GROMACS .gro file of C-alpha atoms in nm:
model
  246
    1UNK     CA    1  13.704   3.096   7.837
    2UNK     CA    2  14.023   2.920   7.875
    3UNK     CA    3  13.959   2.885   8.286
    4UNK     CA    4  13.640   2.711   8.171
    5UNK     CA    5  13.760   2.485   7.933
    6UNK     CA    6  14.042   2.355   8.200
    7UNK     CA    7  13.660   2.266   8.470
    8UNK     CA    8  13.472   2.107   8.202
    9UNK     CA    9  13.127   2.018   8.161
   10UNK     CA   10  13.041   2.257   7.942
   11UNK     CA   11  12.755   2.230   7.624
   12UNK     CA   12  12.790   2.424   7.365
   13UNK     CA   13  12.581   2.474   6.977
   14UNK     CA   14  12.667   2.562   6.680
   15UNK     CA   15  12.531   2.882   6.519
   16UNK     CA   16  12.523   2.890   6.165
   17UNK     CA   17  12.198   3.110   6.061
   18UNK     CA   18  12.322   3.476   6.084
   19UNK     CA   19  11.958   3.599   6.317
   20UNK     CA   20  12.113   3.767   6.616
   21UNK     CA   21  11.775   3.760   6.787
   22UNK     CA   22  11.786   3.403   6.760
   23UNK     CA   23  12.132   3.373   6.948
   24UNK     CA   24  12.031   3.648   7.181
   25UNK     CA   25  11.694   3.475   7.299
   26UNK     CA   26  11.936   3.103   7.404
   27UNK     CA   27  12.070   3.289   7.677
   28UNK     CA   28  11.907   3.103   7.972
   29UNK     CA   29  11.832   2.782   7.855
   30UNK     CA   30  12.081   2.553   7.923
   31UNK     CA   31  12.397   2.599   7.751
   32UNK     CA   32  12.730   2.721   7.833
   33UNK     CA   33  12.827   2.876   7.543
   34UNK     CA   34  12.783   2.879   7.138
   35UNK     CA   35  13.011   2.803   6.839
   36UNK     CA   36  12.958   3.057   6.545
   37UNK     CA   37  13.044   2.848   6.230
   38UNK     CA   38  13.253   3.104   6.023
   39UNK     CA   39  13.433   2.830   5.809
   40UNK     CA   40  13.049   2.674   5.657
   41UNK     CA   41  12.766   2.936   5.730
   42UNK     CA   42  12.692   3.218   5.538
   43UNK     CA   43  12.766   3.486   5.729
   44UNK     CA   44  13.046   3.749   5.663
   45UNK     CA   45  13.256   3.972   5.924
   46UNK     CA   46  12.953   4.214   5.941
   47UNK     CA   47  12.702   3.922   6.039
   48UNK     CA   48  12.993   3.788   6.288
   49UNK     CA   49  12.984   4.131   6.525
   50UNK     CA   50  12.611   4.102   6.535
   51UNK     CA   51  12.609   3.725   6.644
   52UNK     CA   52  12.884   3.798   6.890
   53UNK     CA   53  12.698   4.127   7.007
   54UNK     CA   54  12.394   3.899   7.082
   55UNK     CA   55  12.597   3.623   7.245
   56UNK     CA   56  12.694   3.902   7.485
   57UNK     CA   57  12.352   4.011   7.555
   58UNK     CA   58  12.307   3.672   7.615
   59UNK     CA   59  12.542   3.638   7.827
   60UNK     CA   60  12.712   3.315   7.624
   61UNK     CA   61  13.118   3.316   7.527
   62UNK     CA   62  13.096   3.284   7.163
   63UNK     CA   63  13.376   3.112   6.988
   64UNK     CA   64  13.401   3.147   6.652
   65UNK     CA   65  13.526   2.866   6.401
   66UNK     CA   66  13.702   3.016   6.158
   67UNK     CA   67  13.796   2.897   5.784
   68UNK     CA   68  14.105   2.861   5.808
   69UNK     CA   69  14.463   2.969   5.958
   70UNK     CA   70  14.516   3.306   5.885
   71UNK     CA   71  14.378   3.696   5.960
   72UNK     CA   72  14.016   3.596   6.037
   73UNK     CA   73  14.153   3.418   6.376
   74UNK     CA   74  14.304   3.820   6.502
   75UNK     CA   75  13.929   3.960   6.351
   76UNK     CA   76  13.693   3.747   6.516
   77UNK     CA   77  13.906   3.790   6.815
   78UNK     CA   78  13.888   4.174   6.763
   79UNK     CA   79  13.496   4.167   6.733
   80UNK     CA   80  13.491   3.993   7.107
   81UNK     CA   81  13.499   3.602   7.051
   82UNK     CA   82  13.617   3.424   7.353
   83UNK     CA   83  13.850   3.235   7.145
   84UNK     CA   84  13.848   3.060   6.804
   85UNK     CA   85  13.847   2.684   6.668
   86UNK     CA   86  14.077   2.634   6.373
   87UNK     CA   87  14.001   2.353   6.123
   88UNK     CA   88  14.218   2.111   5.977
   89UNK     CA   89  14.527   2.142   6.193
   90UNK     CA   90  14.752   1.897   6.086
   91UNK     CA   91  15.120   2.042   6.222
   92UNK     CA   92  15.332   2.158   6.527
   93UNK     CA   93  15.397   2.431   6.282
   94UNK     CA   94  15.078   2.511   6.200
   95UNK     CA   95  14.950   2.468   6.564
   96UNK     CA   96  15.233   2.710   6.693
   97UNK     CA   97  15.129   2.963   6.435
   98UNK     CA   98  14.775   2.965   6.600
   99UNK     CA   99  14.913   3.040   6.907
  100UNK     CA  100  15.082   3.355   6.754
  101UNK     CA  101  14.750   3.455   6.618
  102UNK     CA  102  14.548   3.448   6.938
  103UNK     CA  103  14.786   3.606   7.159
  104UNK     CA  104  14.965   3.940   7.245
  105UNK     CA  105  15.356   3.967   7.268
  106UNK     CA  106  15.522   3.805   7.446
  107UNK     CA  107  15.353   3.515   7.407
  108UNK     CA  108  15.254   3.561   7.054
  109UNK     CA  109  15.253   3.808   6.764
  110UNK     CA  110  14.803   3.908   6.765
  111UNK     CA  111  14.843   4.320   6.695
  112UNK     CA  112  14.650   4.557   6.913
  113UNK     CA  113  14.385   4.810   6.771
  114UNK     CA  114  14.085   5.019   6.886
  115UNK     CA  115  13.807   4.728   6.851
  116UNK     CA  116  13.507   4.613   6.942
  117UNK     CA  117  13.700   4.315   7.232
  118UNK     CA  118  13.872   4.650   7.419
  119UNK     CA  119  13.575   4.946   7.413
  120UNK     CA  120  13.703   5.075   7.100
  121UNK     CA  121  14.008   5.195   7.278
  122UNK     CA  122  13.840   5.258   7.600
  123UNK     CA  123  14.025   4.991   7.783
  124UNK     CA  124  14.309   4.898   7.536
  125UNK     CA  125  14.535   4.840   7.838
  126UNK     CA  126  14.342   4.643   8.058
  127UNK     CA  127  14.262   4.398   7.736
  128UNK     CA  128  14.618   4.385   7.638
  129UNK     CA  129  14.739   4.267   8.037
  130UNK     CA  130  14.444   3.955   8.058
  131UNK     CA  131  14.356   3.877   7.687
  132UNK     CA  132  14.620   3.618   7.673
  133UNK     CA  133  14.445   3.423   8.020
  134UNK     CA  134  14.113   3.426   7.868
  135UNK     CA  135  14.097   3.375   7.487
  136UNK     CA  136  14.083   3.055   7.372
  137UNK     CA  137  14.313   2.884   7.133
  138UNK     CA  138  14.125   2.556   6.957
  139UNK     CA  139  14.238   2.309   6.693
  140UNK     CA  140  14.038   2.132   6.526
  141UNK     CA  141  14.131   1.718   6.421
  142UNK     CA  142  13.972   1.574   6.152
  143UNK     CA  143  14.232   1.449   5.889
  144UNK     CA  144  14.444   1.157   5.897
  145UNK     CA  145  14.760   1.390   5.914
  146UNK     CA  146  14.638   1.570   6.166
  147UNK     CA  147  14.517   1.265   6.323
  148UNK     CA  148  14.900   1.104   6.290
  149UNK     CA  149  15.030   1.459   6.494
  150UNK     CA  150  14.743   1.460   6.715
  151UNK     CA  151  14.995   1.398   7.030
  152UNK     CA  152  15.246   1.662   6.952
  153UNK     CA  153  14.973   1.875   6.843
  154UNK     CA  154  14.864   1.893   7.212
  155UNK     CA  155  15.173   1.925   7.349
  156UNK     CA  156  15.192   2.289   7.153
  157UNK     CA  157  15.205   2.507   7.459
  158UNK     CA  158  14.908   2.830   7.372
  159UNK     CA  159  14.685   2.546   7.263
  160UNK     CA  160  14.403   2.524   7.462
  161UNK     CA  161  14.198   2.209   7.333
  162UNK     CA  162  14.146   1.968   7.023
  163UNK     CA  163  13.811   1.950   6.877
  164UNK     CA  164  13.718   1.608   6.704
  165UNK     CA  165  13.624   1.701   6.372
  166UNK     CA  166  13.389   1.342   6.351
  167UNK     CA  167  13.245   1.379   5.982
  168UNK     CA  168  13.563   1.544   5.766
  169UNK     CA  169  13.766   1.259   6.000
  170UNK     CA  170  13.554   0.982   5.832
  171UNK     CA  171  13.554   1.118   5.502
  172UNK     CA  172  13.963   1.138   5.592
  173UNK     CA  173  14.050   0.793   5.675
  174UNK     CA  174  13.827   0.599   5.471
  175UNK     CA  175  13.608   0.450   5.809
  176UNK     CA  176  13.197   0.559   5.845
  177UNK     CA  177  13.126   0.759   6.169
  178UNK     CA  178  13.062   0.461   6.424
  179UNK     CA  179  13.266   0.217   6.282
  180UNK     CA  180  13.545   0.039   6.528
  181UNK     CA  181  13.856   0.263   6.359
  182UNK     CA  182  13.666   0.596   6.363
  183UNK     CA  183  13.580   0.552   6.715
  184UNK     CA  184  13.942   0.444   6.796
  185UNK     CA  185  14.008   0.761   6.621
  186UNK     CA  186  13.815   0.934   6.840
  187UNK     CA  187  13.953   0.760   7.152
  188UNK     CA  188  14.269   0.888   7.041
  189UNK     CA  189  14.158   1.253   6.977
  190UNK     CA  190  14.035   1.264   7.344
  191UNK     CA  191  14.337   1.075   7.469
  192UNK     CA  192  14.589   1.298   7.355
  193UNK     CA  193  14.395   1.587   7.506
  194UNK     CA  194  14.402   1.411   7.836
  195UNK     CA  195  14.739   1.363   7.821
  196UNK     CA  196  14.828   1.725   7.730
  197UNK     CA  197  14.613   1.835   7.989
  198UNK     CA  198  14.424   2.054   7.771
  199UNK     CA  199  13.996   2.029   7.669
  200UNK     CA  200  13.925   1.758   7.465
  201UNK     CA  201  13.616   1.887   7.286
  202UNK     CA  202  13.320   1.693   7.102
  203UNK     CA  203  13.113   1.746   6.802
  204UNK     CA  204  12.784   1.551   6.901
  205UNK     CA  205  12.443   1.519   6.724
  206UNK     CA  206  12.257   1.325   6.967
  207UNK     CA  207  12.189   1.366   7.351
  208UNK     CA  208  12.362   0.997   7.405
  209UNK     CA  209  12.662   1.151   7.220
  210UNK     CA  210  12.684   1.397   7.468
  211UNK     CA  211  12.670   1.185   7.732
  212UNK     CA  212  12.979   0.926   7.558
  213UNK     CA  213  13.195   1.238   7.552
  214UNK     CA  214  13.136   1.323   7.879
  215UNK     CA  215  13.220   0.968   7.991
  216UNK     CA  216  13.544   0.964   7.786
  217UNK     CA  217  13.675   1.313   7.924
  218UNK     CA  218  13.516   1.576   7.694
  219UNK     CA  219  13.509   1.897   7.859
  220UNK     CA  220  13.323   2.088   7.600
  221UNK     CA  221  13.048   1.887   7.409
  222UNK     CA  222  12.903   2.097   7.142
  223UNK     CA  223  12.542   1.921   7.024
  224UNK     CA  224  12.385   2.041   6.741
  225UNK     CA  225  12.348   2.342   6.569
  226UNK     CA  226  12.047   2.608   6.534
  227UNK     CA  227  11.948   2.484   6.211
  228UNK     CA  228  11.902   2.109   6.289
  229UNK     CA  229  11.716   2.223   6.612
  230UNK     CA  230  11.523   2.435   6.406
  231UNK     CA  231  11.395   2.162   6.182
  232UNK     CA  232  11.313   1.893   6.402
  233UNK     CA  233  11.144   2.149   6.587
  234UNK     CA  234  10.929   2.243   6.282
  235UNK     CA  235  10.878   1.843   6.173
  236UNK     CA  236  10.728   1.785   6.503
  237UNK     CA  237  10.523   2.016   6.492
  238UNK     CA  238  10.391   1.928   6.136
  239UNK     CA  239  10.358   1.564   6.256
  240UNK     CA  240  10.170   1.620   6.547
  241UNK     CA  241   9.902   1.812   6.399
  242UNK     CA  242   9.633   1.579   6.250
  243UNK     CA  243   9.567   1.496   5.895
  244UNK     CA  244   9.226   1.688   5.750
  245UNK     CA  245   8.946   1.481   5.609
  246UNK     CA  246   9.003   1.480   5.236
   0.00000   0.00000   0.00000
């Protein structure tokens, strides 16, 4: 995941229904890989393997956004994610400790079992020697402190890319999504990824978003999530069958 992230031009969804079929049947469609929303869906560790097991019959990475810094980053990790997006990063510190989470010694301090990401066991070794080169270490930006650290935040060496956080970011320094400062905010975000030469990543609702973030650098643009598609889906549908005589 982390030699995609550095090409770019990837388009991702959020998952946040816990319906493995559902994740296993978007293999094909169009995007590149899918964001399982561990910090605000309700779905627990159990759910997690099965929506990672599907992403792999589906042949998507699945990263996982966890709640928070801490021992769900080594378990989703264990169950096969590709890598993980942490929320509210707002440190060097807490940055650097999210490097030791994701990776082995030497590089960081992730412990080694016999899980689901090495065969049980099967091929411990082999995962040990390349886990480091291809699991994914995200952060995610969407408080003014983190927002003030967003440049040495980058600079973190393990840290793969900063994801713009859009809505908590509003909520965070007092501006509406759109307005002239949250978009400088945003302009910053990407900027500082750019600069670190690491994936600037964005959070997008519309297919114009997608497009913006492209044009500003975004290497991952994640539109969406299975729910919204879901109900526009579903109101479409409803609206474009006609009314029945009274």
């Amino acid at each position: 995941m982390r030699d995609r992230l550095r090409q770019g031009g990837l388009i991702g969804m959020f998952i946040s229904l816990p319906a493995p079929s559902l994740v296993e049947s978007l293999g094909g469609i169009g995007f590149d890989a899918l964001v399982l929303d561990a910090e605000h869906a309700a779905f627990g560790i159990a759910e997690l393997e099965a929506l990672i097991r599907a992403a792999d019959v589906a042949g998507l990475p699945a990263l996982v956004r966890v709640a928070a810094i801490g021992p769900d980053i080594g378990r989703a990790l264990d169950l096969g994610a590709a890598g993980v997006i942490v929320p509210r990063v707002e440190s060097v510190a807490q940055a650097e400790r999210i490097v030791a989470e994701v990776r082995f010694p030497p590089d960081g301090a992730r412990g080694a079992g016999a899980v689901r990401a090495c065969d049980y066991g099967a091929s411990l070794q082999p995962y040990l020697e390349q886990a480091n080169d291809h699991l994914a270490a995200i952060v995610q930006i969407e408080t003014l402190a983190g927002l003030d650290m967003v440049e040495q935040i980058a600079a973190v060496p393990g840290i793969d890319g900063l994801c713009m956080g859009p809505f908590d970011l509003a909520v965070s320094i007092g501006h509406p999504v759109g307005s002239p400062a949250h978009a400088a905010a945003m302009d910053r975000i990407c900027r500082a990824a750019r600069d670190a030469a690491i994936a600037g990543i964005a959070v997008c609702a519309t297919a114009r978003q997608v497009q913006h973030a492209r044009d500003a650098g975004a290497k991952l643009a994640i539109f969406g999530m299975d729910r919204m598609f879901a109900l526009q889906a579903a109101a479409a549908a409803a609206a474009s069958i006609e009314a029945k005589p009274g």
